[in-house]
Amino acid sequence: MLKEKVVSARRIAEVVATLGQEISADMEGRDPVFICILKGAVYFFTALTQHLSRSVVVDFIQVSSYGATTETSGTVILVKDITVDISGKDVYLVEDIVDTGLTLEDVIALLKARHPRSVQVVALLSKPSRRKVDVTVDFVGLEIEDRFVVGFGLDFAEQFRNLPDIWEFAP
Ligand code: 5GP
């Protein structure tokens, strides 16, 4: 059930606009490709890329982790690969939330094998207290406590992604 609103749609919009400005400045002199990690990041991704100051290439990747319900298992399998060539490009990898960091670590390794010039991570939310591996999140929207959240793309058992606000959820 939904327990408490953690981030309102209004606050999300502000955070996304700020990130859009920061990343637009960072893109100067780069050849950017924005990669969305499906499905959770898709709402954030579409909002964010519309705040960028110029045209960018977009693509999508989907991974899944075995087993767990509200926790990642640490074993990531590739469900859908990107379709654009990222060699020599500056990748901005867009994630919904960074928890242990295990998913990102695997996705970054997979992308780096294609020889991009750079890979930077953009996350709407981060739970720093939960980190198990040392991944650099270059652009973070908001840091939150260790609570399981749904909405604005984030799911529980594939439900709640379409909620405009982000809520704490208790199964
Ligand atoms: P990590 O590999 O960093 O532990 O977990 C990353 C993935 O786990 C996220 O992309 C997301 O799919 C899922 N995840 C982590 N924390 C939450 C959360 O609080 N709510 C939801 N809905 N998913 C989460």
Tab-separated table of N, CA and C and ligand atoms in Angstrom:
chain	number	residue	atom	x	y	z
A	1	MET	N	0.822	-1.202	0.000
A	1	MET	CA	0.000	0.000	0.000
A	1	MET	C	0.861	1.259	0.000
A	2	LEU	N	0.256	2.354	-0.454
A	2	LEU	CA	0.980	3.622	-0.494
A	2	LEU	C	0.957	4.228	0.911
A	3	LYS	N	2.123	4.507	1.464
A	3	LYS	CA	2.192	4.983	2.853
A	3	LYS	C	2.252	6.501	2.950
A	4	GLU	N	3.190	7.080	2.198
A	4	GLU	CA	3.415	8.522	2.347
A	4	GLU	C	4.026	9.075	1.064
A	5	LYS	N	3.589	10.271	0.681
A	5	LYS	CA	4.180	10.902	-0.497
A	5	LYS	C	5.595	11.368	-0.140
A	6	VAL	N	6.566	10.945	-0.921
A	6	VAL	CA	7.963	11.268	-0.616
A	6	VAL	C	8.441	12.444	-1.474
A	7	VAL	N	8.059	12.439	-2.757
A	7	VAL	CA	8.417	13.551	-3.651
A	7	VAL	C	7.191	13.885	-4.502
A	8	SER	N	6.757	15.133	-4.468
A	8	SER	CA	5.579	15.530	-5.241
A	8	SER	C	5.939	15.718	-6.711
A	9	ALA	N	4.909	15.648	-7.558
A	9	ALA	CA	5.114	15.861	-8.994
A	9	ALA	C	5.736	17.239	-9.245
A	10	ARG	N	5.312	18.225	-8.462
A	10	ARG	CA	5.845	19.586	-8.612
A	10	ARG	C	7.347	19.622	-8.313
A	11	ARG	N	7.727	18.951	-7.246
A	11	ARG	CA	9.153	18.896	-6.858
A	11	ARG	C	9.964	18.123	-7.908
A	12	ILE	N	9.392	17.038	-8.417
A	12	ILE	CA	10.070	16.263	-9.464
A	12	ILE	C	10.349	17.174	-10.657
A	13	ALA	N	9.341	17.948	-11.052
A	13	ALA	CA	9.499	18.831	-12.218
A	13	ALA	C	10.633	19.831	-11.997
A	14	GLU	N	10.741	20.370	-10.772
A	14	GLU	CA	11.815	21.326	-10.458
A	14	GLU	C	13.181	20.656	-10.563
A	15	VAL	N	13.268	19.469	-9.974
A	15	VAL	CA	14.534	18.732	-9.952
A	15	VAL	C	14.970	18.381	-11.377
A	16	VAL	N	14.012	17.960	-12.190
A	16	VAL	CA	14.313	17.575	-13.572
A	16	VAL	C	14.795	18.795	-14.369
A	17	ALA	N	14.145	19.931	-14.155
A	17	ALA	CA	14.543	21.152	-14.874
A	17	ALA	C	15.969	21.556	-14.499
A	18	THR	N	16.298	21.466	-13.214
A	18	THR	CA	17.646	21.812	-12.749
A	18	THR	C	18.683	20.864	-13.359
A	19	LEU	N	18.377	19.575	-13.329
A	19	LEU	CA	19.299	18.599	-13.921
A	19	LEU	C	19.486	18.882	-15.410
A	20	GLY	N	18.394	19.230	-16.086
A	20	GLY	CA	18.456	19.532	-17.509
A	20	GLY	C	19.424	20.668	-17.794
A	21	GLN	N	19.396	21.683	-16.937
A	21	GLN	CA	20.314	22.826	-17.102
A	21	GLN	C	21.764	22.412	-16.870
A	22	GLU	N	21.984	21.674	-15.790
A	22	GLU	CA	23.350	21.236	-15.454
A	22	GLU	C	23.930	20.366	-16.569
A	23	ILE	N	23.118	19.456	-17.050
A	23	ILE	CA	23.607	18.516	-18.066
A	23	ILE	C	23.797	19.237	-19.406
A	24	SER	N	22.934	20.186	-19.708
A	24	SER	CA	23.099	20.966	-20.941
A	24	SER	C	24.458	21.663	-20.947
A	25	ALA	N	24.851	22.214	-19.811
A	25	ALA	CA	26.157	22.878	-19.706
A	25	ALA	C	27.275	21.853	-19.856
A	26	ASP	N	27.095	20.698	-19.246
A	26	ASP	CA	28.115	19.643	-19.308
A	26	ASP	C	28.299	19.092	-20.719
A	27	MET	N	27.252	19.173	-21.547
A	27	MET	CA	27.298	18.586	-22.896
A	27	MET	C	28.157	19.378	-23.874
A	28	GLU	N	28.551	20.601	-23.506
A	28	GLU	CA	29.315	21.445	-24.430
A	28	GLU	C	30.580	20.738	-24.884
A	29	GLY	N	30.772	20.690	-26.177
A	29	GLY	CA	31.969	20.052	-26.728
A	29	GLY	C	31.897	18.542	-26.755
A	30	ARG	N	30.768	17.989	-26.372
A	30	ARG	CA	30.623	16.525	-26.372
A	30	ARG	C	29.705	16.075	-27.496
A	31	ASP	N	29.695	14.758	-27.711
A	31	ASP	CA	28.854	14.136	-28.738
A	31	ASP	C	27.916	13.166	-27.997
A	32	PRO	N	26.817	13.694	-27.452
A	32	PRO	CA	26.064	12.926	-26.466
A	32	PRO	C	25.063	11.903	-27.021
A	33	VAL	N	25.011	10.761	-26.325
A	33	VAL	CA	23.960	9.770	-26.539
A	33	VAL	C	23.335	9.510	-25.172
A	34	PHE	N	22.030	9.713	-25.070
A	34	PHE	CA	21.314	9.480	-23.814
A	34	PHE	C	20.694	8.091	-23.843
A	35	ILE	N	21.043	7.282	-22.852
A	35	ILE	CA	20.533	5.912	-22.794
A	35	ILE	C	19.676	5.740	-21.546
A	36	CYS	N	18.437	5.339	-21.788
A	36	CYS	CA	17.463	5.134	-20.712
A	36	CYS	C	17.475	3.674	-20.291
A	37	ILE	N	17.562	3.430	-18.994
A	37	ILE	CA	17.442	2.058	-18.491
A	37	ILE	C	15.951	1.781	-18.248
A	38	LEU	N	15.397	0.920	-19.108
A	38	LEU	CA	13.973	0.555	-19.012
A	38	LEU	C	13.741	-0.374	-17.822
A	39	LYS	N	12.508	-0.437	-17.287
A	39	LYS	CA	11.433	0.455	-17.638
A	39	LYS	C	11.387	1.652	-16.694
A	40	GLY	N	11.967	1.506	-15.523
A	40	GLY	CA	11.784	2.477	-14.443
A	40	GLY	C	12.131	3.912	-14.792
A	41	ALA	N	13.172	4.097	-15.624
A	41	ALA	CA	13.665	5.460	-15.863
A	41	ALA	C	12.902	6.184	-16.955
A	42	VAL	N	11.921	5.530	-17.576
A	42	VAL	CA	11.359	6.100	-18.800
A	42	VAL	C	10.631	7.430	-18.575
A	43	TYR	N	9.933	7.571	-17.462
A	43	TYR	CA	9.223	8.840	-17.183
A	43	TYR	C	10.236	9.960	-16.943
A	44	PHE	N	11.260	9.661	-16.167
A	44	PHE	CA	12.338	10.615	-15.896
A	44	PHE	C	13.064	10.970	-17.197
A	45	PHE	N	13.336	9.977	-18.004
A	45	PHE	CA	14.113	10.151	-19.235
A	45	PHE	C	13.409	11.090	-20.211
A	46	THR	N	12.115	10.874	-20.429
A	46	THR	CA	11.402	11.719	-21.395
A	46	THR	C	11.316	13.161	-20.881
A	47	ALA	N	11.107	13.304	-19.572
A	47	ALA	CA	11.042	14.658	-19.006
A	47	ALA	C	12.407	15.337	-19.114
A	48	LEU	N	13.445	14.624	-18.720
A	48	LEU	CA	14.794	15.205	-18.692
A	48	LEU	C	15.272	15.613	-20.087
A	49	THR	N	15.115	14.732	-21.053
A	49	THR	CA	15.670	15.024	-22.387
A	49	THR	C	14.959	16.203	-23.042
A	50	GLN	N	13.730	16.479	-22.614
A	50	GLN	CA	13.030	17.654	-23.158
A	50	GLN	C	13.540	18.957	-22.536
A	51	HIS	N	14.334	18.849	-21.473
A	51	HIS	CA	14.930	20.036	-20.850
A	51	HIS	C	16.344	20.303	-21.348
A	52	LEU	N	16.830	19.527	-22.306
A	52	LEU	CA	18.191	19.733	-22.798
A	52	LEU	C	18.190	20.839	-23.846
A	53	SER	N	19.329	21.538	-23.929
A	53	SER	CA	19.386	22.753	-24.745
A	53	SER	C	19.544	22.477	-26.231
A	54	ARG	N	19.838	21.221	-26.592
A	54	ARG	CA	19.976	20.933	-28.024
A	54	ARG	C	19.626	19.482	-28.312
A	55	SER	N	19.611	19.165	-29.609
A	55	SER	CA	19.270	17.808	-30.045
A	55	SER	C	20.300	16.797	-29.545
A	56	VAL	N	19.805	15.667	-29.073
A	56	VAL	CA	20.695	14.576	-28.652
A	56	VAL	C	20.142	13.272	-29.228
A	57	VAL	N	20.994	12.267	-29.281
A	57	VAL	CA	20.556	10.929	-29.689
A	57	VAL	C	20.037	10.210	-28.442
A	58	VAL	N	18.912	9.514	-28.582
A	58	VAL	CA	18.383	8.741	-27.444
A	58	VAL	C	18.313	7.257	-27.811
A	59	ASP	N	18.489	6.425	-26.789
A	59	ASP	CA	18.348	4.976	-26.987
A	59	ASP	C	17.937	4.342	-25.661
A	60	PHE	N	17.641	3.061	-25.725
A	60	PHE	CA	17.064	2.359	-24.578
A	60	PHE	C	17.755	1.019	-24.357
A	61	ILE	N	17.914	0.683	-23.083
A	61	ILE	CA	18.474	-0.626	-22.741
A	61	ILE	C	17.595	-1.196	-21.621
A	62	GLN	N	17.420	-2.498	-21.625
A	62	GLN	CA	16.635	-3.111	-20.537
A	62	GLN	C	17.404	-4.276	-19.953
A	63	VAL	N	17.533	-4.268	-18.649
A	63	VAL	CA	18.157	-5.388	-17.946
A	63	VAL	C	17.177	-5.876	-16.888
A	64	SER	N	17.391	-7.088	-16.437
A	64	SER	CA	16.533	-7.556	-15.351
A	64	SER	C	17.398	-8.297	-14.357
A	65	SER	N	17.032	-8.176	-13.083
A	65	SER	CA	17.786	-8.916	-12.067
A	65	SER	C	16.904	-10.035	-11.547
A	66	TYR	N	17.497	-11.189	-11.420
A	66	TYR	CA	16.747	-12.374	-10.984
A	66	TYR	C	16.199	-12.230	-9.578
A	67	GLY	N	15.079	-12.883	-9.340
A	67	GLY	CA	14.663	-13.187	-7.966
A	67	GLY	C	13.929	-12.123	-7.207
A	68	ALA	N	14.652	-11.348	-6.469
A	68	ALA	CA	14.113	-10.507	-5.397
A	68	ALA	C	12.888	-9.669	-5.758
A	69	THR	N	12.152	-9.284	-4.760
A	69	THR	CA	10.951	-8.491	-4.964
A	69	THR	C	11.244	-7.012	-4.761
A	70	THR	N	11.658	-6.639	-3.564
A	70	THR	CA	11.971	-5.223	-3.347
A	70	THR	C	13.479	-5.018	-3.259
A	71	GLU	N	14.247	-5.996	-3.651
A	71	GLU	CA	15.692	-5.874	-3.565
A	71	GLU	C	16.359	-6.532	-4.765
A	72	THR	N	17.389	-5.909	-5.289
A	72	THR	CA	18.090	-6.473	-6.436
A	72	THR	C	18.935	-7.670	-5.990
A	73	SER	N	19.070	-8.646	-6.889
A	73	SER	CA	19.814	-9.864	-6.542
A	73	SER	C	21.293	-9.747	-6.879
A	74	GLY	N	21.625	-8.739	-7.694
A	74	GLY	CA	23.021	-8.580	-8.069
A	74	GLY	C	23.409	-9.340	-9.320
A	75	THR	N	22.481	-10.101	-9.886
A	75	THR	CA	22.769	-10.799	-11.146
A	75	THR	C	21.914	-10.183	-12.236
A	76	VAL	N	22.569	-9.493	-13.140
A	76	VAL	CA	21.828	-8.744	-14.154
A	76	VAL	C	21.895	-9.461	-15.502
A	77	ILE	N	20.742	-9.615	-16.159
A	77	ILE	CA	20.749	-10.160	-17.520
A	77	ILE	C	20.243	-9.086	-18.488
A	78	LEU	N	20.799	-9.121	-19.695
A	78	LEU	CA	20.420	-8.146	-20.720
A	78	LEU	C	19.136	-8.609	-21.405
A	79	VAL	N	18.090	-7.794	-21.318
A	79	VAL	CA	16.800	-8.131	-21.937
A	79	VAL	C	16.688	-7.464	-23.308
A	80	LYS	N	17.081	-6.178	-23.374
A	80	LYS	CA	17.034	-5.439	-24.638
A	80	LYS	C	18.283	-4.568	-24.735
A	81	ASP	N	19.004	-4.727	-25.825
A	81	ASP	CA	20.250	-3.973	-26.009
A	81	ASP	C	19.971	-2.629	-26.701
A	82	ILE	N	20.953	-1.726	-26.658
A	82	ILE	CA	20.862	-0.483	-27.432
A	82	ILE	C	21.012	-0.808	-28.922
A	83	THR	N	20.589	0.133	-29.764
A	83	THR	CA	20.681	-0.093	-31.216
A	83	THR	C	21.586	0.917	-31.912
A	84	VAL	N	22.059	1.942	-31.187
A	84	VAL	CA	22.960	2.908	-31.826
A	84	VAL	C	24.412	2.584	-31.479
A	85	ASP	N	25.314	3.045	-32.361
A	85	ASP	CA	26.751	2.852	-32.150
A	85	ASP	C	27.232	3.942	-31.182
A	86	ILE	N	27.796	3.526	-30.052
A	86	ILE	CA	28.245	4.522	-29.061
A	86	ILE	C	29.766	4.677	-29.045
A	87	SER	N	30.468	4.051	-29.968
A	87	SER	CA	31.933	4.166	-29.928
A	87	SER	C	32.325	5.626	-30.208
A	88	GLY	N	33.174	6.146	-29.344
A	88	GLY	CA	33.620	7.534	-29.454
A	88	GLY	C	32.607	8.559	-28.977
A	89	LYS	N	31.454	8.112	-28.500
A	89	LYS	CA	30.391	9.042	-28.065
A	89	LYS	C	30.450	9.272	-26.551
A	90	ASP	N	29.763	10.321	-26.139
A	90	ASP	CA	29.660	10.622	-24.708
A	90	ASP	C	28.299	10.157	-24.210
A	91	VAL	N	28.332	9.074	-23.443
A	91	VAL	CA	27.091	8.452	-22.990
A	91	VAL	C	26.628	9.063	-21.667
A	92	TYR	N	25.356	9.411	-21.637
A	92	TYR	CA	24.695	9.773	-20.378
A	92	TYR	C	23.705	8.646	-20.105
A	93	LEU	N	23.990	7.877	-19.079
A	93	LEU	CA	23.177	6.716	-18.737
A	93	LEU	C	22.151	7.149	-17.689
A	94	VAL	N	20.880	7.026	-18.038
A	94	VAL	CA	19.824	7.597	-17.194
A	94	VAL	C	19.096	6.486	-16.438
A	95	GLU	N	19.153	6.585	-15.104
A	95	GLU	CA	18.588	5.554	-14.222
A	95	GLU	C	17.549	6.210	-13.312
A	96	ASP	N	16.560	5.436	-12.890
A	96	ASP	CA	15.541	5.964	-11.983
A	96	ASP	C	16.094	6.162	-10.575
A	97	ILE	N	16.674	5.089	-10.034
A	97	ILE	CA	17.132	5.141	-8.641
A	97	ILE	C	18.366	4.253	-8.487
A	98	VAL	N	19.340	4.747	-7.751
A	98	VAL	CA	20.529	3.940	-7.465
A	98	VAL	C	20.433	3.493	-6.014
A	99	ASP	N	20.432	2.178	-5.845
A	99	ASP	CA	20.262	1.578	-4.523
A	99	ASP	C	21.611	0.960	-4.127
A	100	THR	N	21.809	-0.337	-4.357
A	100	THR	CA	23.108	-0.945	-4.050
A	100	THR	C	24.178	-0.513	-5.055
A	101	GLY	N	23.748	-0.156	-6.261
A	101	GLY	CA	24.694	0.205	-7.322
A	101	GLY	C	25.064	-0.978	-8.215
A	102	LEU	N	24.598	-2.166	-7.871
A	102	LEU	CA	24.980	-3.379	-8.614
A	102	LEU	C	24.480	-3.355	-10.061
A	103	THR	N	23.249	-2.889	-10.270
A	103	THR	CA	22.695	-2.832	-11.631
A	103	THR	C	23.549	-1.904	-12.491
A	104	LEU	N	23.801	-0.720	-11.953
A	104	LEU	CA	24.584	0.260	-12.717
A	104	LEU	C	25.972	-0.248	-13.042
A	105	GLU	N	26.592	-0.885	-12.078
A	105	GLU	CA	27.948	-1.394	-12.278
A	105	GLU	C	27.987	-2.319	-13.507
A	106	ASP	N	26.997	-3.192	-13.601
A	106	ASP	CA	26.934	-4.138	-14.727
A	106	ASP	C	26.626	-3.419	-16.043
A	107	VAL	N	25.685	-2.503	-16.021
A	107	VAL	CA	25.304	-1.804	-17.256
A	107	VAL	C	26.474	-0.945	-17.753
A	108	ILE	N	27.176	-0.296	-16.840
A	108	ILE	CA	28.336	0.524	-17.225
A	108	ILE	C	29.401	-0.355	-17.883
A	109	ALA	N	29.659	-1.519	-17.301
A	109	ALA	CA	30.675	-2.431	-17.862
A	109	ALA	C	30.280	-2.866	-19.270
A	110	LEU	N	28.995	-3.160	-19.416
A	110	LEU	CA	28.481	-3.586	-20.729
A	110	LEU	C	28.665	-2.490	-21.778
A	111	LEU	N	28.376	-1.245	-21.386
A	111	LEU	CA	28.491	-0.129	-22.334
A	111	LEU	C	29.950	0.214	-22.614
A	112	LYS	N	30.788	0.142	-21.601
A	112	LYS	CA	32.207	0.503	-21.798
A	112	LYS	C	32.891	-0.455	-22.771
A	113	ALA	N	32.384	-1.666	-22.869
A	113	ALA	CA	32.943	-2.644	-23.814
A	113	ALA	C	32.747	-2.197	-25.263
A	114	ARG	N	31.851	-1.219	-25.487
A	114	ARG	CA	31.631	-0.700	-26.857
A	114	ARG	C	32.445	0.560	-27.133
A	115	HIS	N	33.362	0.886	-26.257
A	115	HIS	CA	34.323	1.974	-26.445
A	115	HIS	C	33.728	3.371	-26.624
A	116	PRO	N	32.804	3.774	-25.748
A	116	PRO	CA	32.385	5.176	-25.771
A	116	PRO	C	33.538	6.059	-25.283
A	117	ARG	N	33.494	7.362	-25.614
A	117	ARG	CA	34.538	8.257	-25.104
A	117	ARG	C	34.370	8.453	-23.593
A	118	SER	N	33.095	8.557	-23.160
A	118	SER	CA	32.844	8.702	-21.721
A	118	SER	C	31.491	8.094	-21.390
A	119	VAL	N	31.344	7.711	-20.129
A	119	VAL	CA	30.040	7.267	-19.620
A	119	VAL	C	29.786	8.020	-18.317
A	120	GLN	N	28.701	8.772	-18.287
A	120	GLN	CA	28.305	9.446	-17.050
A	120	GLN	C	26.914	8.969	-16.661
A	121	VAL	N	26.669	8.954	-15.363
A	121	VAL	CA	25.400	8.444	-14.855
A	121	VAL	C	24.541	9.597	-14.346
A	122	VAL	N	23.270	9.554	-14.739
A	122	VAL	CA	22.283	10.518	-14.262
A	122	VAL	C	21.196	9.722	-13.547
A	123	ALA	N	20.931	10.030	-12.286
A	123	ALA	CA	19.880	9.310	-11.557
A	123	ALA	C	18.924	10.308	-10.920
A	124	LEU	N	17.640	10.025	-11.024
A	124	LEU	CA	16.666	10.893	-10.367
A	124	LEU	C	16.803	10.788	-8.852
A	125	LEU	N	16.922	9.551	-8.361
A	125	LEU	CA	17.003	9.320	-6.920
A	125	LEU	C	18.228	8.472	-6.582
A	126	SER	N	18.725	8.664	-5.368
A	126	SER	CA	19.833	7.842	-4.886
A	126	SER	C	19.607	7.539	-3.415
A	127	LYS	N	19.921	6.297	-3.037
A	127	LYS	CA	19.885	5.907	-1.614
A	127	LYS	C	21.312	5.599	-1.204
A	128	PRO	N	22.094	6.620	-0.851
A	128	PRO	CA	23.525	6.400	-0.598
A	128	PRO	C	23.796	5.406	0.537
A	129	SER	N	22.906	5.341	1.511
A	129	SER	CA	23.152	4.457	2.666
A	129	SER	C	23.107	2.978	2.281
A	130	ARG	N	22.576	2.672	1.104
A	130	ARG	CA	22.408	1.282	0.676
A	130	ARG	C	23.529	0.786	-0.243
A	131	ARG	N	24.455	1.668	-0.593
A	131	ARG	CA	25.431	1.332	-1.624
A	131	ARG	C	26.316	0.156	-1.225
A	132	LYS	N	26.487	-0.807	-2.139
A	132	LYS	CA	27.373	-1.951	-1.919
A	132	LYS	C	28.624	-1.864	-2.785
A	133	VAL	N	28.504	-1.176	-3.919
A	133	VAL	CA	29.674	-1.013	-4.788
A	133	VAL	C	29.878	0.474	-5.066
A	134	ASP	N	31.103	0.805	-5.388
A	134	ASP	CA	31.483	2.204	-5.541
A	134	ASP	C	31.251	2.662	-6.985
A	135	VAL	N	30.009	3.075	-7.281
A	135	VAL	CA	29.742	3.625	-8.615
A	135	VAL	C	29.573	5.130	-8.490
A	136	THR	N	30.125	5.845	-9.460
A	136	THR	CA	29.990	7.297	-9.438
A	136	THR	C	28.680	7.683	-10.115
A	137	VAL	N	27.841	8.410	-9.386
A	137	VAL	CA	26.628	8.962	-9.992
A	137	VAL	C	26.924	10.436	-10.229
A	138	ASP	N	27.096	10.794	-11.497
A	138	ASP	CA	27.590	12.129	-11.831
A	138	ASP	C	26.551	13.218	-11.606
A	139	PHE	N	25.295	12.886	-11.870
A	139	PHE	CA	24.198	13.847	-11.689
A	139	PHE	C	23.085	13.160	-10.897
A	140	VAL	N	22.789	13.694	-9.711
A	140	VAL	CA	21.752	13.111	-8.848
A	140	VAL	C	20.653	14.134	-8.635
A	141	GLY	N	19.392	13.710	-8.826
A	141	GLY	CA	18.266	14.601	-8.555
A	141	GLY	C	18.094	14.806	-7.065
A	142	LEU	N	17.779	13.746	-6.356
A	142	LEU	CA	17.524	13.819	-4.918
A	142	LEU	C	18.088	12.586	-4.213
A	143	GLU	N	18.637	12.809	-3.035
A	143	GLU	CA	19.019	11.664	-2.201
A	143	GLU	C	17.862	11.382	-1.256
A	144	ILE	N	17.541	10.093	-1.078
A	144	ILE	CA	16.462	9.730	-0.149
A	144	ILE	C	16.972	8.693	0.850
A	145	GLU	N	16.202	8.557	1.934
A	145	GLU	CA	16.535	7.548	2.942
A	145	GLU	C	16.248	6.161	2.384
A	146	ASP	N	16.575	5.167	3.191
A	146	ASP	CA	16.348	3.780	2.795
A	146	ASP	C	14.865	3.423	2.941
A	147	ARG	N	14.079	3.801	1.918
A	147	ARG	CA	12.665	3.435	1.884
A	147	ARG	C	12.378	2.927	0.472
A	148	PHE	N	11.436	1.999	0.350
A	148	PHE	CA	11.073	1.495	-0.968
A	148	PHE	C	10.004	2.405	-1.550
A	149	VAL	N	10.292	2.979	-2.708
A	149	VAL	CA	9.387	3.974	-3.290
A	149	VAL	C	8.837	3.515	-4.645
A	150	VAL	N	7.648	4.024	-4.962
A	150	VAL	CA	7.005	3.737	-6.259
A	150	VAL	C	6.475	5.045	-6.849
A	151	GLY	N	6.178	4.985	-8.153
A	151	GLY	CA	5.624	6.150	-8.846
A	151	GLY	C	6.650	6.800	-9.752
A	152	PHE	N	6.179	7.626	-10.704
A	152	PHE	CA	7.033	8.297	-11.687
A	152	PHE	C	8.017	7.297	-12.306
A	153	GLY	N	7.489	6.148	-12.707
A	153	GLY	CA	8.299	5.125	-13.365
A	153	GLY	C	8.661	3.943	-12.490
A	154	LEU	N	8.737	4.183	-11.188
A	154	LEU	CA	9.148	3.109	-10.263
A	154	LEU	C	7.959	2.211	-9.940
A	155	ASP	N	8.229	0.911	-9.917
A	155	ASP	CA	7.129	-0.053	-9.759
A	155	ASP	C	7.256	-0.906	-8.505
A	156	PHE	N	6.145	-1.540	-8.159
A	156	PHE	CA	6.166	-2.744	-7.333
A	156	PHE	C	5.353	-3.776	-8.104
A	157	ALA	N	5.988	-4.881	-8.486
A	157	ALA	CA	5.336	-5.929	-9.289
A	157	ALA	C	4.642	-5.321	-10.514
A	158	GLU	N	5.341	-4.398	-11.175
A	158	GLU	CA	4.887	-3.743	-12.418
A	158	GLU	C	3.738	-2.742	-12.228
A	159	GLN	N	3.275	-2.554	-11.020
A	159	GLN	CA	2.222	-1.576	-10.756
A	159	GLN	C	2.829	-0.246	-10.294
A	160	PHE	N	2.030	0.804	-10.377
A	160	PHE	CA	2.305	2.141	-9.826
A	160	PHE	C	3.247	3.020	-10.661
A	161	ARG	N	3.773	2.523	-11.784
A	161	ARG	CA	4.720	3.328	-12.560
A	161	ARG	C	4.104	4.655	-13.011
A	162	ASN	N	2.803	4.653	-13.303
A	162	ASN	CA	2.153	5.831	-13.885
A	162	ASN	C	1.728	6.886	-12.861
A	163	LEU	N	1.990	6.665	-11.574
A	163	LEU	CA	1.642	7.702	-10.588
A	163	LEU	C	2.536	8.925	-10.804
A	164	PRO	N	1.966	10.129	-10.791
A	164	PRO	CA	2.785	11.320	-11.042
A	164	PRO	C	3.701	11.719	-9.876
A	165	ASP	N	3.347	11.287	-8.661
A	165	ASP	CA	4.179	11.581	-7.486
A	165	ASP	C	4.949	10.311	-7.096
A	166	ILE	N	5.950	10.477	-6.235
A	166	ILE	CA	6.706	9.319	-5.726
A	166	ILE	C	6.288	9.064	-4.276
A	167	TRP	N	5.920	7.809	-4.021
A	167	TRP	CA	5.380	7.404	-2.715
A	167	TRP	C	6.237	6.344	-2.051
A	168	GLU	N	6.252	6.347	-0.726
A	168	GLU	CA	6.794	5.185	-0.025
A	168	GLU	C	5.745	4.073	-0.103
A	169	PHE	N	6.230	2.874	-0.348
A	169	PHE	CA	5.323	1.737	-0.514
A	169	PHE	C	5.685	0.654	0.492
A	170	ALA	N	4.659	0.088	1.115
A	170	ALA	CA	4.867	-1.051	2.019
A	170	ALA	C	4.086	-2.237	1.461
A	171	PRO	N	4.776	-3.300	1.050
A	171	PRO	CA	4.072	-4.442	0.456
A	171	PRO	C	3.091	-5.077	1.448
B	1	5GP	P1	20.544	-1.464	-7.444
B	1	5GP	O1	21.129	-2.414	-8.450
B	1	5GP	O2	21.240	-0.134	-7.403
B	1	5GP	O3	20.464	-2.088	-6.084
B	1	5GP	O4	19.036	-1.252	-7.817
B	1	5GP	C1	18.671	-0.554	-8.917
B	1	5GP	C2	17.293	-0.942	-9.364
B	1	5GP	O5	16.520	-1.524	-8.328
B	1	5GP	C3	16.529	0.285	-9.792
B	1	5GP	O6	16.745	0.543	-11.140
B	1	5GP	C4	15.115	-0.095	-9.495
B	1	5GP	O7	14.607	-0.825	-10.587
B	1	5GP	C5	15.233	-1.010	-8.309
B	1	5GP	N1	15.021	-0.269	-7.062
B	1	5GP	C6	15.926	0.086	-6.134
B	1	5GP	N2	15.350	0.770	-5.129
B	1	5GP	C7	14.039	0.860	-5.454
B	1	5GP	C8	12.905	1.471	-4.826
B	1	5GP	O8	12.951	2.076	-3.752
B	1	5GP	N3	11.714	1.352	-5.481
B	1	5GP	C9	11.589	0.692	-6.666
B	1	5GP	N4	10.365	0.640	-7.202
B	1	5GP	N5	12.626	0.109	-7.283
B	1	5GP	C10	13.836	0.200	-6.682
